Structure formats: structure tokens, C-alpha cells
Short mmCIF file of C-alpha atoms in Angstrom, two decimals:
data_model
loop_
_atom_site.label_atom_id
_atom_site.label_comp_id
_atom_site.label_asym_id
_atom_site.label_seq_id
_atom_site.Cartn_x
_atom_site.Cartn_y
_atom_site.Cartn_z
CA UNK K 4 159.72 26.68 57.62
CA UNK K 5 156.86 28.29 58.11
CA UNK K 6 156.46 31.66 59.09
CA UNK K 7 154.47 32.90 62.02
CA UNK K 8 152.74 36.49 62.61
CA UNK K 9 152.31 36.01 66.25
CA UNK K 10 152.32 39.67 68.26
CA UNK K 11 152.87 40.32 72.05
CA UNK K 12 150.97 38.04 74.47
CA UNK K 13 148.81 36.19 71.86
CA UNK K 14 151.50 33.42 71.77
CA UNK K 15 150.59 32.77 75.56
CA UNK K 16 146.89 32.66 75.40
CA UNK K 17 145.49 28.92 76.13
CA UNK K 18 141.98 30.00 74.88
CA UNK K 19 140.90 29.92 71.06
CA UNK K 20 141.15 33.25 68.99
CA UNK K 21 138.02 35.10 68.26
CA UNK K 22 137.08 36.46 64.95
CA UNK K 23 134.51 39.13 64.85
CA UNK K 24 132.48 38.71 61.76
CA UNK K 25 130.20 41.47 61.80
CA UNK K 26 130.83 45.07 63.31
CA UNK K 27 127.98 47.63 63.78
CA UNK K 28 129.49 50.72 63.92
CA UNK K 29 126.42 52.46 65.10
CA UNK K 30 127.44 52.32 68.74
CA UNK K 31 130.23 54.12 68.21
CA UNK K 32 128.36 56.77 65.99
CA UNK K 33 126.21 57.19 69.01
CA UNK K 34 128.64 57.71 72.01
CA UNK K 35 130.65 59.99 69.72
CA UNK K 36 127.59 62.12 68.78
CA UNK K 37 126.43 62.23 72.73
CA UNK K 38 129.97 63.12 73.57
CA UNK K 39 130.24 65.93 71.21
CA UNK K 40 126.51 67.10 72.33
CA UNK K 41 127.75 67.38 75.99
CA UNK K 42 131.19 68.94 74.97
CA UNK K 43 128.88 71.90 73.43
CA UNK K 44 126.56 72.01 76.07
CA UNK K 45 129.44 72.41 78.86
CA UNK K 46 131.00 75.16 76.63
CA UNK K 47 127.70 77.17 76.21
CA UNK K 48 127.11 76.70 79.78
CA UNK K 49 130.39 78.08 80.68
CA UNK K 50 130.27 80.81 78.30
CA UNK K 51 126.78 81.56 80.04
CA UNK K 52 128.50 81.79 83.32
CA UNK K 53 131.25 83.70 82.18
CA UNK K 54 129.24 86.56 80.71
CA UNK K 55 126.98 86.22 83.80
CA UNK K 56 130.01 87.12 85.95
CA UNK K 57 131.07 89.64 83.62
CA UNK K 58 128.02 91.62 83.96
CA UNK K 59 128.20 91.03 87.54
CA UNK K 60 131.55 92.62 88.12
CA UNK K 61 131.24 95.08 85.30
CA UNK K 62 127.65 95.92 84.93
CA UNK K 63 127.28 98.70 87.59
CA UNK K 64 130.58 100.61 86.26
CA UNK K 65 129.16 100.71 82.23
CA UNK K 66 125.51 101.33 83.43
CA UNK K 67 127.01 104.40 85.66
#
């Protein structure tokens, strides 16, 4: 009696299974770095917009 380790829809696919022999992690690293840089830039822009709004609302009261 043989044991099979077939999970989910693998049992019903007609094509051959594909084995990835080589995987370069550089693409994911670049994508993650770009995502983090975009998040930091967005947070900085929101902080700057908040400071401008604060100065516009409360600047005259603090100066006078």
C-alpha cells in the first residue's frame, strides 16, 4: 500500500507538475524596499500637510 501526499486540487490537474529549481530573491527584495520607501514618503507627505494645516489654522492665534 502506497501513501500519497496530494493536497487540494493537485489531484485533478491534467498538466505535469512544475518544480522550481532556481529562485532569485532579488525581485522580492526590491519590491519590498520600494513598498517601504513609498510608505515612508507618503507618511512624510501627510506629516508635512498636517503641519501646514496646523500652521494655517493656529498660526495667526499664536503669532498675535
